[in-house]
Coordinates of C-alpha atoms and ligand atoms in Angstrom, one line a residue:
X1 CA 7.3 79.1 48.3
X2 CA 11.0 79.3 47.0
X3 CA 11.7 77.4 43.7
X4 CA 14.1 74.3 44.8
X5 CA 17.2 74.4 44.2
X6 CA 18.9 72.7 41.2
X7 CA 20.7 70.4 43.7
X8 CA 16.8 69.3 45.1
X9 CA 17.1 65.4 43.9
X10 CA 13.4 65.3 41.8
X11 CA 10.4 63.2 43.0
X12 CA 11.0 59.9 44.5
X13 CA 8.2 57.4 43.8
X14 CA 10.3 55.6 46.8
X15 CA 10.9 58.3 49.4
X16 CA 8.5 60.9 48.1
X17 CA 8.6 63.2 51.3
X18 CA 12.3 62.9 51.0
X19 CA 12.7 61.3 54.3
X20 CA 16.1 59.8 54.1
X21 CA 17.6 63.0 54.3
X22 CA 16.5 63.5 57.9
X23 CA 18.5 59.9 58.9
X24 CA 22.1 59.6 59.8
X25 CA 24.7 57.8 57.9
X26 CA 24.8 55.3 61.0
X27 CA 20.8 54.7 60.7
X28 CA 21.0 54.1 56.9
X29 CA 24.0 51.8 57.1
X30 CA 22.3 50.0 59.3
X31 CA 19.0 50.0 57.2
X32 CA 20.9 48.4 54.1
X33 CA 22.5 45.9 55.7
X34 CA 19.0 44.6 57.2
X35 CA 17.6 45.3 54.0
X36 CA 20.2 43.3 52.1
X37 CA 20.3 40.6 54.9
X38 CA 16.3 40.2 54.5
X39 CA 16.9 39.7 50.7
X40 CA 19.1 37.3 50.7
X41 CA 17.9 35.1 53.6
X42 CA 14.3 35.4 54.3
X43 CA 13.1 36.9 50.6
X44 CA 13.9 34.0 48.4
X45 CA 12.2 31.5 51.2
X46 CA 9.2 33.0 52.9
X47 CA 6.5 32.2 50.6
X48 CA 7.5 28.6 50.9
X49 CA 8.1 28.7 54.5
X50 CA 4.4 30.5 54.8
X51 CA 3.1 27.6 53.3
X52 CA 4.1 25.0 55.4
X53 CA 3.4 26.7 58.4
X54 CA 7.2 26.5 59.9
X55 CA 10.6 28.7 60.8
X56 CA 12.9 26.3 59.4
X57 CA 16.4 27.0 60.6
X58 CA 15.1 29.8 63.0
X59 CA 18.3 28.8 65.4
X60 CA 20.8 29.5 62.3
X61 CA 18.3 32.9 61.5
X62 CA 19.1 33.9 65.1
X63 CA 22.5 33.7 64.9
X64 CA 22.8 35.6 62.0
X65 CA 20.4 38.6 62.9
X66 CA 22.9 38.1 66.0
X67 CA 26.0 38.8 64.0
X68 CA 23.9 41.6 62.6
X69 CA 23.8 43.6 65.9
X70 CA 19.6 42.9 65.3
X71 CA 19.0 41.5 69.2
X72 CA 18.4 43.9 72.0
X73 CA 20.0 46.5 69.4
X74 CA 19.0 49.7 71.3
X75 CA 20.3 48.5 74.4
X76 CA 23.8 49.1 75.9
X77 CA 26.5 46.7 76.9
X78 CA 26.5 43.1 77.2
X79 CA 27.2 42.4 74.0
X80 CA 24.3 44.5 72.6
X81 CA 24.6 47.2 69.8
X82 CA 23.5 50.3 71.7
X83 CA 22.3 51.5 68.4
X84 CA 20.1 54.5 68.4
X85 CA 16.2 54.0 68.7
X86 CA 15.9 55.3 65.2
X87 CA 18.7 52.5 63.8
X88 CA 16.6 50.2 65.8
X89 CA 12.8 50.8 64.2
X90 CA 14.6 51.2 60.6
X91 CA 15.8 47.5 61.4
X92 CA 12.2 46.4 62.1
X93 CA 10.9 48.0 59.2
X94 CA 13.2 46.0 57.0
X95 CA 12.7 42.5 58.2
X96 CA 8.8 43.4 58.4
X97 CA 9.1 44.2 54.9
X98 CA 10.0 40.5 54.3
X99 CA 7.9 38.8 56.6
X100 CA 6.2 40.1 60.3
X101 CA 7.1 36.9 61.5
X102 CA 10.8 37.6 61.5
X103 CA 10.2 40.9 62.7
X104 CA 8.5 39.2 65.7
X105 CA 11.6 36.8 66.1
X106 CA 13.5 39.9 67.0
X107 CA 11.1 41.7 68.4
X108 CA 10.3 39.4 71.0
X109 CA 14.2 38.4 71.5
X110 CA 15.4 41.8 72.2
X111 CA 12.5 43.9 72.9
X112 CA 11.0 41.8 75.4
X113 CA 12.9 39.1 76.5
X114 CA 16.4 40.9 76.4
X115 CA 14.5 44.3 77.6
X116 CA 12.9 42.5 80.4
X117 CA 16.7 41.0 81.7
X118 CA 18.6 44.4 80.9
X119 CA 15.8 46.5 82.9
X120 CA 15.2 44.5 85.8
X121 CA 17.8 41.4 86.0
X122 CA 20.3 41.0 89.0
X123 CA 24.3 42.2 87.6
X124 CA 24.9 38.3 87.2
X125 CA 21.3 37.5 85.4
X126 CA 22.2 40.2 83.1
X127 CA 26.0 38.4 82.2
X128 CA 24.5 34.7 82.3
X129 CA 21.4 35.6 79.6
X130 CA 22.4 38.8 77.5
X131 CA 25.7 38.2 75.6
X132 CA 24.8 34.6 74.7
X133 CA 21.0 36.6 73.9
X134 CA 22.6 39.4 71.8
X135 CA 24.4 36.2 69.8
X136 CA 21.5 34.7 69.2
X137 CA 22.5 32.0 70.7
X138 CA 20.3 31.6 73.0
X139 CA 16.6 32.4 71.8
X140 CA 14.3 34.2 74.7
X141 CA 10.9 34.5 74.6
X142 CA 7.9 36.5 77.0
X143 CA 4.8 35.0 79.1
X144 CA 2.3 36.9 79.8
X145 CA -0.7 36.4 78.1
X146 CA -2.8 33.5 79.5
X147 CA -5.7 31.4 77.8
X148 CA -8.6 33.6 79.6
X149 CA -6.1 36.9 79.9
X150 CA -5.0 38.5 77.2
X151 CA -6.0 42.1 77.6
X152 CA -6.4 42.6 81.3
X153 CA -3.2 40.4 82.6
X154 CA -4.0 41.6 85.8
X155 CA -6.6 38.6 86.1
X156 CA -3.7 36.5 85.6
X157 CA -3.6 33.1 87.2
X158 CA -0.1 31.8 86.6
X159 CA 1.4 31.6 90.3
X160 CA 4.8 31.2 92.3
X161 CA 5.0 30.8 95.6
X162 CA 8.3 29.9 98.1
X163 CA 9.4 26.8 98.9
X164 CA 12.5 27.7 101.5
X165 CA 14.8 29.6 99.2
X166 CA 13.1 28.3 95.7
X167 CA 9.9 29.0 93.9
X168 CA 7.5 26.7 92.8
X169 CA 5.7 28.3 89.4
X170 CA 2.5 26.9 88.5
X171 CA 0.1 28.4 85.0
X172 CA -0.5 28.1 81.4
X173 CA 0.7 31.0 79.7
X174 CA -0.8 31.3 75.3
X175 CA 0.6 32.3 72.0
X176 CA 3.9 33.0 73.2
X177 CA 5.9 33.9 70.3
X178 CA 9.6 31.8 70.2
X179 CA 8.4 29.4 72.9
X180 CA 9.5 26.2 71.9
X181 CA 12.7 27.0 70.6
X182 CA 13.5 28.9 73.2
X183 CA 16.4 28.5 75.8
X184 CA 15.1 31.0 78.5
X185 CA 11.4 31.8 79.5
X186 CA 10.7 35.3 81.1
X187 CA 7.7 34.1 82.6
X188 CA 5.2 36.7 84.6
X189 CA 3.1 34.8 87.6
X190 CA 1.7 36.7 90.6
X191 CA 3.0 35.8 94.6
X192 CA 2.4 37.4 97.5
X193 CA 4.5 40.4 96.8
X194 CA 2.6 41.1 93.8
X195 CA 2.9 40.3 89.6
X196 CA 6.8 39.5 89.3
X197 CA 8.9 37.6 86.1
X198 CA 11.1 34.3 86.4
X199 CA 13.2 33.2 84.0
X200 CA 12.8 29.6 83.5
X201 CA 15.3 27.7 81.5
X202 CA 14.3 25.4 78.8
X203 CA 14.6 21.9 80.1
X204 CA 13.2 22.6 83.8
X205 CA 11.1 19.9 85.1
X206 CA 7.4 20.7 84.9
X207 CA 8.0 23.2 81.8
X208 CA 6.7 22.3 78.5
X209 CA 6.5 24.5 75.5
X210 CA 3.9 22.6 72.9
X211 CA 3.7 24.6 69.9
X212 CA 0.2 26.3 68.5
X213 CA -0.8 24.6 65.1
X214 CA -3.3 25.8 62.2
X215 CA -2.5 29.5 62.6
X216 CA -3.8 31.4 59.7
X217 CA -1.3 34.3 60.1
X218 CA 2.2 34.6 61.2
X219 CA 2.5 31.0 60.0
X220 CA 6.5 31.7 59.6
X221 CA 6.7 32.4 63.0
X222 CA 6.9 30.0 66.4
X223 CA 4.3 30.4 68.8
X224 CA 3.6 28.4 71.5
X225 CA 1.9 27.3 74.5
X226 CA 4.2 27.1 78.2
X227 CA 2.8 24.7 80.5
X228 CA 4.5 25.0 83.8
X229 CA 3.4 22.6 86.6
X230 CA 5.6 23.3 90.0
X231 CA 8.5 24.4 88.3
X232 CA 11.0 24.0 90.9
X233 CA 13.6 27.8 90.4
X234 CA 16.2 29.1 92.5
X235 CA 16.0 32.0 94.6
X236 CA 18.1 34.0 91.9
X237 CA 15.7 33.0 89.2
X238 CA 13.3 35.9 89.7
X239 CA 14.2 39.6 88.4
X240 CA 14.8 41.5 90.9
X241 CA 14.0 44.9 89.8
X242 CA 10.2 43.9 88.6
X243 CA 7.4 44.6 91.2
X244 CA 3.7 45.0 89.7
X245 CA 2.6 44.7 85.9
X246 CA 4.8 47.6 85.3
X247 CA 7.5 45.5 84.8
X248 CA 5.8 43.5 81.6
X249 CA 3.7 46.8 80.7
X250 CA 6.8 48.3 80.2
X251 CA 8.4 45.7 78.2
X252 CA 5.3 45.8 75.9
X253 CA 5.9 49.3 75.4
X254 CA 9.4 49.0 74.1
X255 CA 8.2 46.4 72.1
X256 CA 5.4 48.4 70.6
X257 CA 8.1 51.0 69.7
X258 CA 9.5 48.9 67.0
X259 CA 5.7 47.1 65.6
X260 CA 5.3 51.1 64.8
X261 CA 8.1 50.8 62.6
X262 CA 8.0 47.5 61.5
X263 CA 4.4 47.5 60.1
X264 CA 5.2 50.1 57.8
X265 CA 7.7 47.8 56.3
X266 CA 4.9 45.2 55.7
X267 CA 2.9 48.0 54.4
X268 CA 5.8 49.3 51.8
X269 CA 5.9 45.4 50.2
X270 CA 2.3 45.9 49.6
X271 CA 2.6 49.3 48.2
X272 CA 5.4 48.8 46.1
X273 CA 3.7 45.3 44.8
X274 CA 0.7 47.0 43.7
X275 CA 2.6 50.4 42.3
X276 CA 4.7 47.7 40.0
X277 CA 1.8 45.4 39.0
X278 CA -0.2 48.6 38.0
X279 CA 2.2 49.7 35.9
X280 CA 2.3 46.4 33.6
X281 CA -1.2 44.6 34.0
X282 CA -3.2 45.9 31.3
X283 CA -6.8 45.9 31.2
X284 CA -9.4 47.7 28.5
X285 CA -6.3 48.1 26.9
X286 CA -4.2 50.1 28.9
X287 CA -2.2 49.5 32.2
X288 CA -4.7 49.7 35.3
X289 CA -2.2 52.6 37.0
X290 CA -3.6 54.6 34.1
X291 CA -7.1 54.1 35.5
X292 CA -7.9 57.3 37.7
X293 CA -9.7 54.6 40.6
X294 CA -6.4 53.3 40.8
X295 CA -4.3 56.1 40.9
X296 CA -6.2 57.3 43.7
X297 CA -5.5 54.1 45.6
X298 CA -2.1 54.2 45.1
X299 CA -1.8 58.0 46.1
X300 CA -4.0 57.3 49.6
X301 CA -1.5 54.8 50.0
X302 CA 1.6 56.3 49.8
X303 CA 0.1 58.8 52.0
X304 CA -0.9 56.8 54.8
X305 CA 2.8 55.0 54.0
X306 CA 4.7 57.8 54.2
X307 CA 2.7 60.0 57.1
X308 CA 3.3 56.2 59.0
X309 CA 6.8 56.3 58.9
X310 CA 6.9 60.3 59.3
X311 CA 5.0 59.0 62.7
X312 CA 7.3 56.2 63.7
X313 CA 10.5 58.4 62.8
X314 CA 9.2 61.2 65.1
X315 CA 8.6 58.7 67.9
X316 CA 12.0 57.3 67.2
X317 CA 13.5 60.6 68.1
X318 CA 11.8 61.3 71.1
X319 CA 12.7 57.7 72.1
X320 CA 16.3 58.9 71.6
X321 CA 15.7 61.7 73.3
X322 CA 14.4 60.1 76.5
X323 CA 11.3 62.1 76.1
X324 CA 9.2 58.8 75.0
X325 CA 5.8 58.4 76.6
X326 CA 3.7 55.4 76.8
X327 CA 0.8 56.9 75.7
X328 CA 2.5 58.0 72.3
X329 CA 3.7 54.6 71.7
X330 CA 0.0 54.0 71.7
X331 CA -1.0 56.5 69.3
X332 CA 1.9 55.2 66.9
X333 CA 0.7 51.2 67.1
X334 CA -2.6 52.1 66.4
X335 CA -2.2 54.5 63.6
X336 CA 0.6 52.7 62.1
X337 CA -0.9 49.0 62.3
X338 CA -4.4 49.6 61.6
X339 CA -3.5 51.7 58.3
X340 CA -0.6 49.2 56.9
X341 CA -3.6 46.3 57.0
X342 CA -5.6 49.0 55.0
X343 CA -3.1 49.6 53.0
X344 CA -2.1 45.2 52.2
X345 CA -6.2 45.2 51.8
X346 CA -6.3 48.0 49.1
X347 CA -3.2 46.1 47.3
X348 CA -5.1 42.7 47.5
X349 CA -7.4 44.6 45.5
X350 CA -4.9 45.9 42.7
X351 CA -3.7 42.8 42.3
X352 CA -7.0 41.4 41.1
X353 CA -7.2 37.8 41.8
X354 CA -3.4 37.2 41.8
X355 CA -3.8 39.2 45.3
X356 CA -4.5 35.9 46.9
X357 CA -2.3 34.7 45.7
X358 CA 1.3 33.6 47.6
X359 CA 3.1 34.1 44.4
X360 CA 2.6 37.5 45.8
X361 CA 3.2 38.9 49.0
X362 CA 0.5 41.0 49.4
X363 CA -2.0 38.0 50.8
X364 CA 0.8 36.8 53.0
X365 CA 1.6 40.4 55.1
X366 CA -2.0 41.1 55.2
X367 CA -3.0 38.0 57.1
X368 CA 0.2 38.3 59.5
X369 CA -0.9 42.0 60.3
X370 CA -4.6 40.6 61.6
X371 CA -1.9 39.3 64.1
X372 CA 0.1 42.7 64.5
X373 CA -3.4 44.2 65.1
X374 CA -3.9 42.1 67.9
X375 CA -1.0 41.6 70.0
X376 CA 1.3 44.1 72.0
X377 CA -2.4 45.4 72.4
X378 CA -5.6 44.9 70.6
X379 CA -7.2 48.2 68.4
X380 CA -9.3 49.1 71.2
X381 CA -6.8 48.7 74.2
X382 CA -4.4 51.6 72.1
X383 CA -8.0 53.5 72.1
X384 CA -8.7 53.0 75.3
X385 CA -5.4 54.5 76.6
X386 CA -5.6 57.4 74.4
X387 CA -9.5 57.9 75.5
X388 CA -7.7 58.1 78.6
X389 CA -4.9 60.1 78.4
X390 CA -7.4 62.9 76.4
X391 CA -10.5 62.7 78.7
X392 CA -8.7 61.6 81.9
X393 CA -11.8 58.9 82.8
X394 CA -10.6 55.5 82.6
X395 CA -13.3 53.4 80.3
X396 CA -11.4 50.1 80.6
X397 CA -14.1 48.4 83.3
Ligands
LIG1 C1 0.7 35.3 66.7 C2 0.6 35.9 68.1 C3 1.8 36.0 68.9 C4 1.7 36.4 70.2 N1 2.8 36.5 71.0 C5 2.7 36.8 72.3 C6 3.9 36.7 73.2 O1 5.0 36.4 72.7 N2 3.7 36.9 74.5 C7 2.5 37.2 75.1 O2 2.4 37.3 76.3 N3 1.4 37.2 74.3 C8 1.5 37.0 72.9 N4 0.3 37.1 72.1 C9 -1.0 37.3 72.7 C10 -1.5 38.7 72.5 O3 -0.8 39.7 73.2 C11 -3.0 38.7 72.9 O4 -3.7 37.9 72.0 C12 -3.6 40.0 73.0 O5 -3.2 40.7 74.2 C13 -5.2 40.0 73.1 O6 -5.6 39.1 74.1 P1 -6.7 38.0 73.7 O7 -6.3 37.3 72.4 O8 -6.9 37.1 74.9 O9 -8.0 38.8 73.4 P2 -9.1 39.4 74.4 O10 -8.4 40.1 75.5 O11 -10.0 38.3 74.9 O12 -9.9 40.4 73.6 C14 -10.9 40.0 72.6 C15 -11.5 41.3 72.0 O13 -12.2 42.0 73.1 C16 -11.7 43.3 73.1 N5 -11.7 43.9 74.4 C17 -11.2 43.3 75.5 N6 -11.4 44.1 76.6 C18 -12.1 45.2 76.1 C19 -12.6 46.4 76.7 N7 -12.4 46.7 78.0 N8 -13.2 47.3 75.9 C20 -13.4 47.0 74.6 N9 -12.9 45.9 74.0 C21 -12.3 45.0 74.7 C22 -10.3 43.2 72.5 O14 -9.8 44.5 72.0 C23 -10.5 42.2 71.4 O15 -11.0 42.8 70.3 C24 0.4 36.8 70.8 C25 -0.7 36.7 70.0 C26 -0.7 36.3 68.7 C27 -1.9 36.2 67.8

């Protein structure tokens, strides 16, 4: 192996792979300014905001992360930044690093919500929803999961049928991140032509959105339940373009994309919690990071840290690429989520007792990523779909 070069910047307890030197100027402008934006808004607040179970001032949030370029930021026009997929997952692993409830804020705004309308809305459903989305002036949010489907949607029950030229859309639709604060409901129900997706506007007769108390995780985040009881919609409130459970499969994907990023972020908090409270708590007389147990927690985790965002980076280029498959967003949520949890758990431990404590953030992301692990598809659905795509027999019934 060549001797580096005297120019070779020496080992980064931060970056240690040296992986900023693979982004572009554009992706780490954009990475500051989210970092910087996270630190001054969310950082100072969160613990607080944790406590009391609420998103206080979630419409002003949205504006701002809309002033950012942060909502439906890898899609193009309509107001949106068009920003590069890479731009895009750096972003989610900056607000994760704060808090996974604000990366599901934006997540479900422009990954879902916005993805949903830019993919498959009519030309004038697309200028009606996305400028005022990309704003964050409106807030979106995305039905699908019911109170007996969560993994298999198929069995959905949530229906619309015609009524002349409108639809009447009937079902209960659970923990729908955003729901009661937002403006526009991309709600999935089945008809006769199959699974397709309505937007309903807040306000509609027969649509309710009572939010979901005594959460244990994401407790800085909205989530909610929609009731819909013969919700009268135009003809033009359906999106055109979605036939099947393609349409919100694919939005899930997209979605996925940036929880493969974005967990990372929770995981670097945790890392860089416990790498800084090793260094000062002392114990037998010397600081524990002099302790060889604890050295060899904090190397496993920078591995797992740093092979995670390796993972997501590589994803983000094939994304970029247009060479993205579904399957490998499956491989990145899985890996990515399930090791960032290992990796708050193994801080917890670091941390001693002040681990549980919310004077520290380590308690706070680990309990929001039992929430990561479950949604956008459980540990075993991610499993199942690699099982599938390596064996070719399908194990899901
Ligand atoms: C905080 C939060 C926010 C959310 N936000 C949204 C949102 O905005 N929009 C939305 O539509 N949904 C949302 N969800 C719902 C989420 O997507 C579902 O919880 C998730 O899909 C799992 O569904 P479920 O909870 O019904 O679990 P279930 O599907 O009942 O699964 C329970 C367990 O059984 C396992 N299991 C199920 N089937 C199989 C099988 N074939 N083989 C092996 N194991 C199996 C699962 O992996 C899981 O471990 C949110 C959830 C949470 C917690």
């Amino acid at each position: 192996m060549p001797a580096p070069s005297a120019a070779t910047p020496p080992f980064d307890p931060g970056d240690p792979l040296g992986i900023d030197d693979c982004l572009d100027p554009e992706d780490l402008a954009v990475r500051d300014t989210v970092r910087a934006w996270a630190a001054d808004r969310v950082l100072p607040h969160i613990a607080e905001w944790y406590e009391r179970g609420e998103l206080p001032g979630v419409r002003e949030l949205a504006r701002e992360l809309g002033a950012l370029g942060a909502l439906g930021m890898s899609l193009e026009g309509y107001g949106c930044a068009g920003a590069s997929a890479v731009s895009y997952g750096l972003a989610c692993l900056e607000l994760e690093a704060a808090d996974s409830g604000i990366r599901s804020l934006v997540s479900v705004q422009g990954s879902l919500a916005m993805y949903a309308i830019h993919r498959y809305g009519s030309e004038e459903q697309k200028r009606r929803w996305l400028p005022a989305m990309a704003a964050g002036e409106i807030i979106g949010c995305f039905g699908l999961t019911e109170p007996d489907h969560g993994s298999d949607p198929a069995g959905m029950r949530a229906h619309a049928r015609r009524d002349g030229s409108d639809w009447l859309l009937t079902g209960r639709k659970m923990w729908i991140t955003n729901g009661s604060v937002a403006g526009v409901a991309v709600v999935w129900a089945r008809t006769d032509e199959g699974v397709r997706g309505f937007l309903v506007p807040a306000g509609a007769p027969g649509f309710s959105a009572p939010e979901i108390t005594h959460k244990w995780s994401l407790r800085a985040s909205v989530t909610s339940e929609l009731v819909l009881d013969d919700v009268r919609l135009p003809a033009d409130a359906v999106l055109p373009e979605a036939r099947g459970l393609r349409g919100p499969l694919s939005c899930l994907s997209h979605a996925r994309y940036g929880i493969v990023w974005g967990a990372m972020g929770a995981a670097r908090t945790c890392f860089e919690t416990a790498l800084r409270y090793a260094g000062t708590r002392e114990q037998f007389g010397r600081p524990i990071g002099g302790f060889q147990l604890t050295q060899a927690k904090l190397a496993d985790m920078a591995l797992e840290l740093h092979k995670g965002i390796l993972l997501a980076l590589h994803l983000g280029r094939r994304m970029d690429a247009g060479r993205l498959l579904a399957e490998q967003v499956s491989f990145g949520k899985l890996n990515n989520v399930r090791e960032a949890i290992e990796i708050c758990r193994t801080a917890r431990t670091v941390l001693g007792a002040n681990g549980i404590s919310l004077e520290y953030p380590v308690m706070r992301h680990a309990t929001n990523l039992e929430s990561v692990l479950t949604y956008e598809g459980t540990v075993e659905m991610h499993q199942l779909v690699l099982g599938k795509a390596l064996t070719g027999l399908d194990a899901f019934r």
